[in-house]
Short mmCIF file of C-alpha atoms and ligand atoms in Angstrom, two decimals:
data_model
loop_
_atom_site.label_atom_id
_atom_site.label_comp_id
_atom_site.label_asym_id
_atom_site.label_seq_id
_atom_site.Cartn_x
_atom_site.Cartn_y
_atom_site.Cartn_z
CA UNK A 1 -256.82 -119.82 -67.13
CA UNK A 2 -259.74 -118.50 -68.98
CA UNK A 3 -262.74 -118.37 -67.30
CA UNK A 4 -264.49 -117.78 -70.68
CA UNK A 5 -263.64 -121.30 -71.48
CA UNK A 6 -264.69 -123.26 -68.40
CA UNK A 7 -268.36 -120.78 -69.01
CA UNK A 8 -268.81 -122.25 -72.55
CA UNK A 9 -267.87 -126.02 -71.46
CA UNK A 10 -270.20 -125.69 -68.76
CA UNK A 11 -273.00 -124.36 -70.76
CA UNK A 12 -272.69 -126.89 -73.71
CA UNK A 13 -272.54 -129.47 -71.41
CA UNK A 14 -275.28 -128.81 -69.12
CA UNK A 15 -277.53 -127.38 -72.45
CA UNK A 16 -277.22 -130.95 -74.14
CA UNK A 17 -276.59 -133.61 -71.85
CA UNK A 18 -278.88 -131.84 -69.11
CA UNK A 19 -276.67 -132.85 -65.73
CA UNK A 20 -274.02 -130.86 -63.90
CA UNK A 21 -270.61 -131.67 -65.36
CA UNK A 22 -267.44 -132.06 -63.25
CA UNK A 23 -264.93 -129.21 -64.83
CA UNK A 24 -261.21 -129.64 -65.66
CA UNK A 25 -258.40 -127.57 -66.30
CA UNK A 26 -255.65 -128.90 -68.21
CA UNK A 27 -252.78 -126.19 -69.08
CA UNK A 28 -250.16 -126.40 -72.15
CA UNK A 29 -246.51 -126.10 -71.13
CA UNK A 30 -243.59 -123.90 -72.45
CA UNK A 31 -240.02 -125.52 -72.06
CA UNK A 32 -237.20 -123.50 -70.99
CA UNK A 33 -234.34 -125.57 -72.37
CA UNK A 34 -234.14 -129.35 -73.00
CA UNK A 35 -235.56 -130.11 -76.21
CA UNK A 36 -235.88 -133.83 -77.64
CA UNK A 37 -233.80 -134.89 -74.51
CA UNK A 38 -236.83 -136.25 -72.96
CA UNK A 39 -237.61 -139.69 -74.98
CA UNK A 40 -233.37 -139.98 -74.30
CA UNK A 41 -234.08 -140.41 -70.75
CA UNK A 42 -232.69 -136.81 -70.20
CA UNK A 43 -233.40 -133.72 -68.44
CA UNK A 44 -235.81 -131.13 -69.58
CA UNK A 45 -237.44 -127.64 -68.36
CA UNK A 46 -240.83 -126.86 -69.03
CA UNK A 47 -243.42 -125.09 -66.73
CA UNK A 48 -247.49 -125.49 -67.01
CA UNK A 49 -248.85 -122.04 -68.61
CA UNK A 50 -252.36 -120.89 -68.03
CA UNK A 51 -253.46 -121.37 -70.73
CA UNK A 52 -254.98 -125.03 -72.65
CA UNK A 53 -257.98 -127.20 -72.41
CA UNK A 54 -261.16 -126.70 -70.05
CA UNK A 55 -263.32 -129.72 -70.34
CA UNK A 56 -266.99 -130.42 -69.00
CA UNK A 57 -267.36 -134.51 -67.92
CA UNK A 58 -269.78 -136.84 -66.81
CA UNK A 59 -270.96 -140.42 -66.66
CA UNK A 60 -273.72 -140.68 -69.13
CA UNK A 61 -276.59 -143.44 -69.00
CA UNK A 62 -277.40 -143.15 -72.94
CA UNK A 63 -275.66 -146.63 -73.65
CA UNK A 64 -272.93 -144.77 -75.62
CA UNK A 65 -270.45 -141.72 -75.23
CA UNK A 66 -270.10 -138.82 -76.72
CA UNK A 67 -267.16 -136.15 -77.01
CA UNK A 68 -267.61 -132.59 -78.63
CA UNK A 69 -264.73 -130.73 -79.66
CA UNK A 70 -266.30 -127.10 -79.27
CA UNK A 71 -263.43 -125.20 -81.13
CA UNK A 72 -264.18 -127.35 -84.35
CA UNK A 73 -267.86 -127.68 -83.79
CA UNK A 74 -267.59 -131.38 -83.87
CA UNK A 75 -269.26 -134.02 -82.15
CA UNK A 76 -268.40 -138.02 -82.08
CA UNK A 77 -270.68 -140.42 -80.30
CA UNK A 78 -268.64 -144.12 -79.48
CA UNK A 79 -269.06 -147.54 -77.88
CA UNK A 80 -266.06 -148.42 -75.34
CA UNK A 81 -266.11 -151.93 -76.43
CA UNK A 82 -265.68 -151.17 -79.88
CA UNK A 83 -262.43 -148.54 -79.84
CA UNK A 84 -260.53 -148.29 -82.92
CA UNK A 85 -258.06 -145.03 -84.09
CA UNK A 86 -259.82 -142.94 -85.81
CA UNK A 87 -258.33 -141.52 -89.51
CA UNK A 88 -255.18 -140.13 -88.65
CA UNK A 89 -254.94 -136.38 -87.48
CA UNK A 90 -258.57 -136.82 -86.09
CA UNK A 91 -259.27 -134.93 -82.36
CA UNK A 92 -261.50 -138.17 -81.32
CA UNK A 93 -257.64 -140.07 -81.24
CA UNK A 94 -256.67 -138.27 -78.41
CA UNK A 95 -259.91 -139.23 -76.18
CA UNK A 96 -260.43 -142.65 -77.61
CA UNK A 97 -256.70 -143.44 -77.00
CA UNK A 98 -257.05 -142.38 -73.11
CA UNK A 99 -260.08 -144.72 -72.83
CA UNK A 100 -258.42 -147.29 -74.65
CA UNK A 101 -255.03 -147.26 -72.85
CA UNK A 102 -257.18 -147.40 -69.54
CA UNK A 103 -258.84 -150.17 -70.60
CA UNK A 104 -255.87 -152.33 -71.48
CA UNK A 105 -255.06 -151.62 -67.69
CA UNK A 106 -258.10 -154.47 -66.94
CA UNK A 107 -259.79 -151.09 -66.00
CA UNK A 108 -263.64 -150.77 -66.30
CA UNK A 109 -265.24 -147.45 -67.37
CA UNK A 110 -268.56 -146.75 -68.19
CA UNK A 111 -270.04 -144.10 -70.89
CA UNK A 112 -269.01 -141.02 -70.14
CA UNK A 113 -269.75 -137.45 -71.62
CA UNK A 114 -267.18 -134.83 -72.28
CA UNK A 115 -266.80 -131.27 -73.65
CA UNK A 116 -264.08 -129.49 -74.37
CA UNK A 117 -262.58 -126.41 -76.01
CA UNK A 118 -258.75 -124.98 -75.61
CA UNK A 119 -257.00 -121.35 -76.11
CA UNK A 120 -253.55 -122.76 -77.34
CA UNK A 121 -253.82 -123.19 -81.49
CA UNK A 122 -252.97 -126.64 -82.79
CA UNK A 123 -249.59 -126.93 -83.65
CA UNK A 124 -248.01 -124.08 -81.75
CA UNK A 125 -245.55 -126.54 -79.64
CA UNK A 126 -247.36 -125.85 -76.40
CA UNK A 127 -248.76 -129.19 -75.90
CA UNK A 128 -252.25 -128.90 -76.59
CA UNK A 129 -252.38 -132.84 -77.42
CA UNK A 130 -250.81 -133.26 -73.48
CA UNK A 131 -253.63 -130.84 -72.42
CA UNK A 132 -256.39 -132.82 -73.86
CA UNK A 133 -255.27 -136.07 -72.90
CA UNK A 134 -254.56 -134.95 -69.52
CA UNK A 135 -258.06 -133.13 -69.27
CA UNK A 136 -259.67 -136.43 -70.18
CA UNK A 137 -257.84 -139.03 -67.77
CA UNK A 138 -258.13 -136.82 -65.13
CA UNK A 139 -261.86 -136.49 -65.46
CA UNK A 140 -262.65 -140.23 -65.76
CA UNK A 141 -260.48 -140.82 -62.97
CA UNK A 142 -262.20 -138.30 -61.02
CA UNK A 143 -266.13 -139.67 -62.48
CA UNK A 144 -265.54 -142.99 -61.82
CA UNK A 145 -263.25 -143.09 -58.94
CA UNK A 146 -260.23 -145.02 -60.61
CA UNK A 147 -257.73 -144.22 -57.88
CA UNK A 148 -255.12 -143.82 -60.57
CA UNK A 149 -252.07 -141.76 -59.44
CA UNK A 150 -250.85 -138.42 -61.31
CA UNK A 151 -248.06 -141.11 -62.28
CA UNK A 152 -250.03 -143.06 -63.47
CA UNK A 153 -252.31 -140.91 -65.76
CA UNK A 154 -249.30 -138.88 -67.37
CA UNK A 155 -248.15 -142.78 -68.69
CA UNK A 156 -251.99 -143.00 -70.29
CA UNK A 157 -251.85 -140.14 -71.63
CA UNK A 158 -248.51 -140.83 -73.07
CA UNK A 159 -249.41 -144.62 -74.24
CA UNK A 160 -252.59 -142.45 -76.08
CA UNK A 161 -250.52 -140.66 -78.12
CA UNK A 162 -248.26 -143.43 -79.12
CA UNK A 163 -250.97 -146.19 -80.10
CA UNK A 164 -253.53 -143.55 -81.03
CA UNK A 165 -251.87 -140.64 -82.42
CA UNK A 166 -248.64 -142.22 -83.88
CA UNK A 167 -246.21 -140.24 -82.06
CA UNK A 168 -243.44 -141.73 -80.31
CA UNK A 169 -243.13 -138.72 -77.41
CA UNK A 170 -241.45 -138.71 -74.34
CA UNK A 171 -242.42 -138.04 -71.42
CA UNK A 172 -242.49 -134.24 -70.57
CA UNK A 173 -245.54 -132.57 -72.36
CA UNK A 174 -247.88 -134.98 -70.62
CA UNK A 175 -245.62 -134.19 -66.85
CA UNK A 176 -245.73 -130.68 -67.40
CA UNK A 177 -249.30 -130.22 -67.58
CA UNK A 178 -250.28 -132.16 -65.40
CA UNK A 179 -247.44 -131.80 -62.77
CA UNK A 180 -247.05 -127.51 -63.02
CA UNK A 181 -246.62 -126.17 -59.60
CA UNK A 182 -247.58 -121.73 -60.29
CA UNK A 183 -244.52 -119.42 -61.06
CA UNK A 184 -242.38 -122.59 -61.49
CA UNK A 185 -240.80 -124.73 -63.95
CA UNK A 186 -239.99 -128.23 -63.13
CA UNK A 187 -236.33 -129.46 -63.53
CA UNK A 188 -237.15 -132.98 -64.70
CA UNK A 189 -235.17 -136.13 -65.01
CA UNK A 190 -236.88 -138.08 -67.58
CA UNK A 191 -235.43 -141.47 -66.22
CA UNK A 192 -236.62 -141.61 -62.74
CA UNK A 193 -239.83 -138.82 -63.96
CA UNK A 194 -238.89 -136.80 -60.77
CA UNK A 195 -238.57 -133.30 -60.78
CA UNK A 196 -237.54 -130.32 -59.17
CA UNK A 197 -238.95 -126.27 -58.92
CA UNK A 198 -237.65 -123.47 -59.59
CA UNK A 199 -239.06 -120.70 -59.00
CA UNK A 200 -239.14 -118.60 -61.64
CA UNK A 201 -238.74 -115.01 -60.87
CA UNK A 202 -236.75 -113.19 -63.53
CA UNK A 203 -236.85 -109.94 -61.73
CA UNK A 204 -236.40 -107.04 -64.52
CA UNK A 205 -236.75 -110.09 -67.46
CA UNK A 206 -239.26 -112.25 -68.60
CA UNK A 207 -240.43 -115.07 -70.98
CA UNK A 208 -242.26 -114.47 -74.63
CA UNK A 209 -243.69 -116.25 -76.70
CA UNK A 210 -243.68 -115.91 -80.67
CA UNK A 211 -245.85 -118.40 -82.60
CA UNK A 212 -244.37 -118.77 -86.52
CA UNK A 213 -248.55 -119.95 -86.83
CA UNK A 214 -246.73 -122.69 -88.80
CA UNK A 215 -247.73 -125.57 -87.94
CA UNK A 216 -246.14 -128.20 -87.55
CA UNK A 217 -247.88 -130.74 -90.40
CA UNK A 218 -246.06 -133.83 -91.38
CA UNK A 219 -243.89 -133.57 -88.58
CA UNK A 220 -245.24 -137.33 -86.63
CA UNK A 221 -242.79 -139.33 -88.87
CA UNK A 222 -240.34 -136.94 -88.63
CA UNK A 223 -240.24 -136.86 -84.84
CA UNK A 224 -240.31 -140.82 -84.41
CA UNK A 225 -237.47 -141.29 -87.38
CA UNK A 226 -235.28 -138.64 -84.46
CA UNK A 227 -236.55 -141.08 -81.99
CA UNK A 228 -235.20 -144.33 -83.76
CA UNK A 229 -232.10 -142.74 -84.47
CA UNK A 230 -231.44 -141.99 -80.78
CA UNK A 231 -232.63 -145.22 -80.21
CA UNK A 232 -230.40 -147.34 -82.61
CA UNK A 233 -227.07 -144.93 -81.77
CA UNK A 234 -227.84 -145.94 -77.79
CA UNK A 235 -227.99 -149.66 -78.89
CA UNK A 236 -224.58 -149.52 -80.69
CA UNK A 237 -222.94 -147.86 -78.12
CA UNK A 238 -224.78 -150.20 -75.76
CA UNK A 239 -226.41 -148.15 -73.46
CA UNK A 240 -230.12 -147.82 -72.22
CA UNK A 241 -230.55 -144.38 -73.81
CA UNK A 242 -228.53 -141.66 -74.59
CA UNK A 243 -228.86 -140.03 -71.65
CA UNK A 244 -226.18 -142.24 -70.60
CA UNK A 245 -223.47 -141.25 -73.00
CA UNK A 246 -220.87 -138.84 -73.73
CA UNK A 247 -219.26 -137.21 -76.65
CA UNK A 248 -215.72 -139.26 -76.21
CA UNK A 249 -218.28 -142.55 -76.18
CA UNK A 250 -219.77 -141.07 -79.37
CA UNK A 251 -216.66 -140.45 -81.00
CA UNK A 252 -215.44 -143.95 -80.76
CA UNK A 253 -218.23 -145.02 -83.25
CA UNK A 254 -218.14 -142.17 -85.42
CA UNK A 255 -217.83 -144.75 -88.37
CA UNK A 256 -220.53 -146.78 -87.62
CA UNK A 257 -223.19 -143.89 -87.85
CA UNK A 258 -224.07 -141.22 -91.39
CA UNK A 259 -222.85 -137.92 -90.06
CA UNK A 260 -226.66 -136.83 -90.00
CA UNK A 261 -227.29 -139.00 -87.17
CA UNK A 262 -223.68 -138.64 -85.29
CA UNK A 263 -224.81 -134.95 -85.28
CA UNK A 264 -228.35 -136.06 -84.19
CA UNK A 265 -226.83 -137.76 -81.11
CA UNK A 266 -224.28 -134.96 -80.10
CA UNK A 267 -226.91 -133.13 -80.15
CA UNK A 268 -228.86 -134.58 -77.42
CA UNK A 269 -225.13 -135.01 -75.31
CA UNK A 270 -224.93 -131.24 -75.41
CA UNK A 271 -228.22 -130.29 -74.62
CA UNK A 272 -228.40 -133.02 -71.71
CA UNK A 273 -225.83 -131.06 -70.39
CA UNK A 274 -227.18 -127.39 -71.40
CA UNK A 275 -230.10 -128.31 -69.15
CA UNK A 276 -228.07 -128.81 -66.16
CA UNK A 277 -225.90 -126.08 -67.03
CA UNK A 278 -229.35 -123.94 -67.20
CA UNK A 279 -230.62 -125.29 -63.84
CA UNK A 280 -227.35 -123.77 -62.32
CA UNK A 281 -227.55 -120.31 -63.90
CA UNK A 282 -230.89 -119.76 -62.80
CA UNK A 283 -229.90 -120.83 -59.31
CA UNK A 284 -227.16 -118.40 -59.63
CA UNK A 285 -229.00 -116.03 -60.43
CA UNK A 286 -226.97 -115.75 -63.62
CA UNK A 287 -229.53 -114.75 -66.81
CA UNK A 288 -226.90 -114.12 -68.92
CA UNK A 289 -225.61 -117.76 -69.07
CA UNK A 290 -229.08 -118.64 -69.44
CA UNK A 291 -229.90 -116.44 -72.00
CA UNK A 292 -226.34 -118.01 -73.67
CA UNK A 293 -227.84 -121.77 -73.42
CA UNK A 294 -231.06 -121.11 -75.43
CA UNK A 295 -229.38 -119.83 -78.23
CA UNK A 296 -226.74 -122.49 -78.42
CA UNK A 297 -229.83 -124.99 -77.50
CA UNK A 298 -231.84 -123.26 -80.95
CA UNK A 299 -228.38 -123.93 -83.18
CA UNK A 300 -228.36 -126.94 -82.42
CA UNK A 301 -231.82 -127.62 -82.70
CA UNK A 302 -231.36 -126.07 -86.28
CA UNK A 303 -227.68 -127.47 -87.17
CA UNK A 304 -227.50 -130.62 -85.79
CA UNK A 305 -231.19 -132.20 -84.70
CA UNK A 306 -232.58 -130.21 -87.92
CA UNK A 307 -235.97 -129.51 -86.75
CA UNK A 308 -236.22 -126.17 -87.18
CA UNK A 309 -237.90 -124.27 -89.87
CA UNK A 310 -236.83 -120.81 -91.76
CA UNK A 311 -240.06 -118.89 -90.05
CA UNK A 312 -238.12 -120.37 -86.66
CA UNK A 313 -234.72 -119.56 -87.55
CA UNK A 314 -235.97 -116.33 -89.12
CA UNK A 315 -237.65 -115.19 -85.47
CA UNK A 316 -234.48 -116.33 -83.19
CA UNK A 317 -232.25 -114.31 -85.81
CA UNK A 318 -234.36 -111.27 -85.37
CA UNK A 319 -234.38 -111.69 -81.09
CA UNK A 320 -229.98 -112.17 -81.83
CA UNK A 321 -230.41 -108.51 -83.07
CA UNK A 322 -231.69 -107.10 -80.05
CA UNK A 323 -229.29 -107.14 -77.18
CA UNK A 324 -232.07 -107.07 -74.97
CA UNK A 325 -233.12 -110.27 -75.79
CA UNK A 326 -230.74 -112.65 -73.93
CA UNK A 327 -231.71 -115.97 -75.14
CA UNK A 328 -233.96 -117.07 -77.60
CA UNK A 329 -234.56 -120.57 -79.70
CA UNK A 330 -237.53 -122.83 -80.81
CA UNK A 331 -239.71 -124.79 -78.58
CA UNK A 332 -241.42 -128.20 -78.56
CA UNK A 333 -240.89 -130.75 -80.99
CA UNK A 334 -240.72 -128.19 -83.95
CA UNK A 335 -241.16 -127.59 -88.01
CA UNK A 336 -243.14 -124.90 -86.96
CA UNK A 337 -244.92 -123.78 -83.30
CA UNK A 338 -242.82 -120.83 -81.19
CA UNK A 339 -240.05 -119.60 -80.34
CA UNK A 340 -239.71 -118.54 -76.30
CA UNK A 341 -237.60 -115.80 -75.51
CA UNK A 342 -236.04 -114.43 -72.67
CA UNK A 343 -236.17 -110.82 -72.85
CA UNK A 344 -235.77 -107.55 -70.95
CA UNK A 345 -239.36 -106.50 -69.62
CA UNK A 346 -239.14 -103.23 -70.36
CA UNK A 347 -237.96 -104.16 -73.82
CA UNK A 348 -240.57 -107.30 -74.65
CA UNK A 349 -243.58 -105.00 -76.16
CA UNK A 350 -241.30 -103.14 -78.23
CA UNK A 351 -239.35 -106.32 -79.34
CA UNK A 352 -242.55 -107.90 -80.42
CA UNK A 353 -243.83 -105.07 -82.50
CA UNK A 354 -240.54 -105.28 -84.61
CA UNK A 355 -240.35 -108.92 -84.80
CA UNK A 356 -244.00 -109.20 -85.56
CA UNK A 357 -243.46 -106.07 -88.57
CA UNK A 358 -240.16 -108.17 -89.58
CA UNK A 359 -242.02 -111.35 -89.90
CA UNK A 360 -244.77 -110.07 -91.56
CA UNK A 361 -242.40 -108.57 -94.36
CA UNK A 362 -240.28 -111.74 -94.89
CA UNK A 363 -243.01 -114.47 -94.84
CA UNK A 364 -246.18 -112.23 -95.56
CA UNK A 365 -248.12 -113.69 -92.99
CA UNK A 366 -249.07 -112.87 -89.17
CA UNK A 367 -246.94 -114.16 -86.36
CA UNK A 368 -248.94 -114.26 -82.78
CA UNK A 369 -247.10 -113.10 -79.51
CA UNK A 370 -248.19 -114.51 -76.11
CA UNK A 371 -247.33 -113.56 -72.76
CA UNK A 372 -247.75 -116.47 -70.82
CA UNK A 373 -248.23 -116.87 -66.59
CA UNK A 374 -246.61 -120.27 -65.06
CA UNK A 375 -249.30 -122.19 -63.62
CA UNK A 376 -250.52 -125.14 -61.84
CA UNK A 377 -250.92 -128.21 -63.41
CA UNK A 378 -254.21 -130.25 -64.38
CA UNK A 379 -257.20 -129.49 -61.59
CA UNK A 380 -260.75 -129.49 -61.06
CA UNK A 381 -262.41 -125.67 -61.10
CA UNK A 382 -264.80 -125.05 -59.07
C1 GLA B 1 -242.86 -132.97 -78.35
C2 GLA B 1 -242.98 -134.27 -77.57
C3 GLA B 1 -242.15 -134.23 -76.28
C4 GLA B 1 -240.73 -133.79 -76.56
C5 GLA B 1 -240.71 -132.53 -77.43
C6 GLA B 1 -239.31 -132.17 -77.85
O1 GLA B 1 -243.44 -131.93 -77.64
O2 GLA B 1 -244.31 -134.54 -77.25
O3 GLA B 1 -242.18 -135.49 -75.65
O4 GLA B 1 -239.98 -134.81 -77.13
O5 GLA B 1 -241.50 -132.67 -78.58
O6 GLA B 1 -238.54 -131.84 -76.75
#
């Protein structure tokens, strides 16, 4: 976590609204294997990272609220009674849709003041929507006593981005952040939203992460028409979710579905079962294996769910090259975002310096390469 960040939250805050704020954490999340399994009632893998949103809160006696998005200089003042979305794409969405999803609890808040600012770029696949979302529940719980559970907020913050934002997302982003136990990732079952640690100590190999900086514009409807699909295969086979079939059930209504989508939904078997096949490696000890799921998990992702991109593709081809990279695919929803990559440690500097060159020739633009730390989920900083 930054320390940087929390400074310039604190500052703002204290230099305009002239109180002491209460100050949040709220990390993104990287996701080992699992990808669009979540909204299927499946399994997934992400961890918490350290890094995401700080934000600066407090009750405010103005007669209004007001939000400032520090990283785009931005400032909205708002009336809780009056809560509409905003134009579509606009930061405010992701606060006013907390406050609003709280309030159709029969909830009562009262104006509030919050600042925020985040290190993960918009669009990279690490969840900086969850972040914020998270950052902002879990300060007006904490400002006005709401005794909501961590349960509880994740499902605001979750509700937020479906009414407010317009995406359809599952479950994990929001879990991950808010949820992230340090050096772990969190084997989660989607259904019951339970999980499990690992402990994630790779010994001689570790995780990267390679941001295509393409970002992942236009992607909302593209994301909820993978949803639907899901959805309407589950229905025909007559199930809850998909989470609940298999590839023999699948094949029985191969005629009833466009190939596009019977792909779509094998895709989400297989990786169901990639994810518990990946929980086992790692207890086993067995990287290799590992390694061997993420890149089947990124052809699939690219084959069958199509969500990849050709900067994407481009980057996992590159980490194929290196035999020192064991596993490598695309993260998050995708269209754009990173690629995480399981990699010798004594190989991961030199790996990015030729992917980064590689990229740079082929595309003619900068890829970004983070090495992240697993972390704890969404807290208060003292
Ligand atoms: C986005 C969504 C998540 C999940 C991933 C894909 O990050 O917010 O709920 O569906 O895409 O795994």
């Amino acid at each position: 976590m930054s320390t940087l960040l929390i400074k310039d939250v604190k500052n703002t805050f204290t230099k305009t609204f002239k109180t002491d704020p209460l100050l949040i954490f709220s990390p993104g999340r990287i996701n080992i294997i699992g990808e669009h399994t979540d909204y299927n009632d499946g399994f997934v893998f992400p961890a918490a990272v350290d890094k995401g949103i700080a934000a600066a809160i407090q009750k405010s006696d103005s007669g209004y609220s007001t939000a400032i998005a520090l990283d785009l200089n931005s400032t909205v003042d708002f009336e809780l009674d009056k809560l509409k979305p905003s134009k579509e794409g606009s930061w405010e969405n992701y606060v006013f849709g907390v406050v609003a999803e709280i309030q159709n609890r029969n909830i009562v808040i009262g104006d509030f003041n919050i600042v925020f600012k985040g290190d993960i770029p918009s669009g990279a696949g690490m969840s900086s929507s969850a972040a914020l979302e998270n950052s902002v529940v879990y300060g007006l719980n904490e400002v006005f006593d709401l005794g909501l559970s961590k349960h509880d907020m994740i499902l605001i913050s979750q509700k937020a981005e479906h009414n407010y934002v317009g995406v359809k997302c599952g479950i994990m982003d929001q879990y991950a952040s808010m949820f992230g136990v340090k050096n772990n990732a969190l084997h989660l079952d989607c259904r019951t939203v339970e999980s499990k640690p690992y402990e994630i100590n790779f010994k001689d190999h570790q995780l990267i992460l390679i941001n295509t900086n393409v970002k992942h514009s236009l992607s909302d409807s593209a994301y909820n028409d993978r949803r639907s699909a899901c959805e309407n295969i589950s229905e025909l086979l007559g199930i809850k979710a998909l989470r609940d079939a298999t590839e023999s059930d699948l094949e029985k209504i191969i005629d009833k579905v466009t190939p596009s989508n019977y792909q779509k939904a094998l895709y989400v078997i297989q990786e169901n079962e990639r994810t518990l096949k990946a929980a086992k490696a790692i207890e086993n000890g067995d990287l290799e294996k590992l390694g061997r799921l993420i890149y089947q998990s990124h052809a699939g992702l690219s084959d069958q769910f199509k969500v990849s991109c050709d900067e994407l593709d481009f980057l996992v081809a590159q980490a194929k090259k290196n035999k020192l990279v064991l596993g490598a695919r695309m993260m998050g929803g995708g269209f754009g975002g990173c690629t995480i990559n399981l990699i010798a440690k004594n190989e991961a500097k030199n790996f990015a310096d030729i992917a980064s060159k590689a990229y740079k020739k082929k595309f003619n633009k900068e890829c970004s390469v983070y090495f992240i730390e697993l972390s704890d989920g969404t807290h208060i900083v003292n």
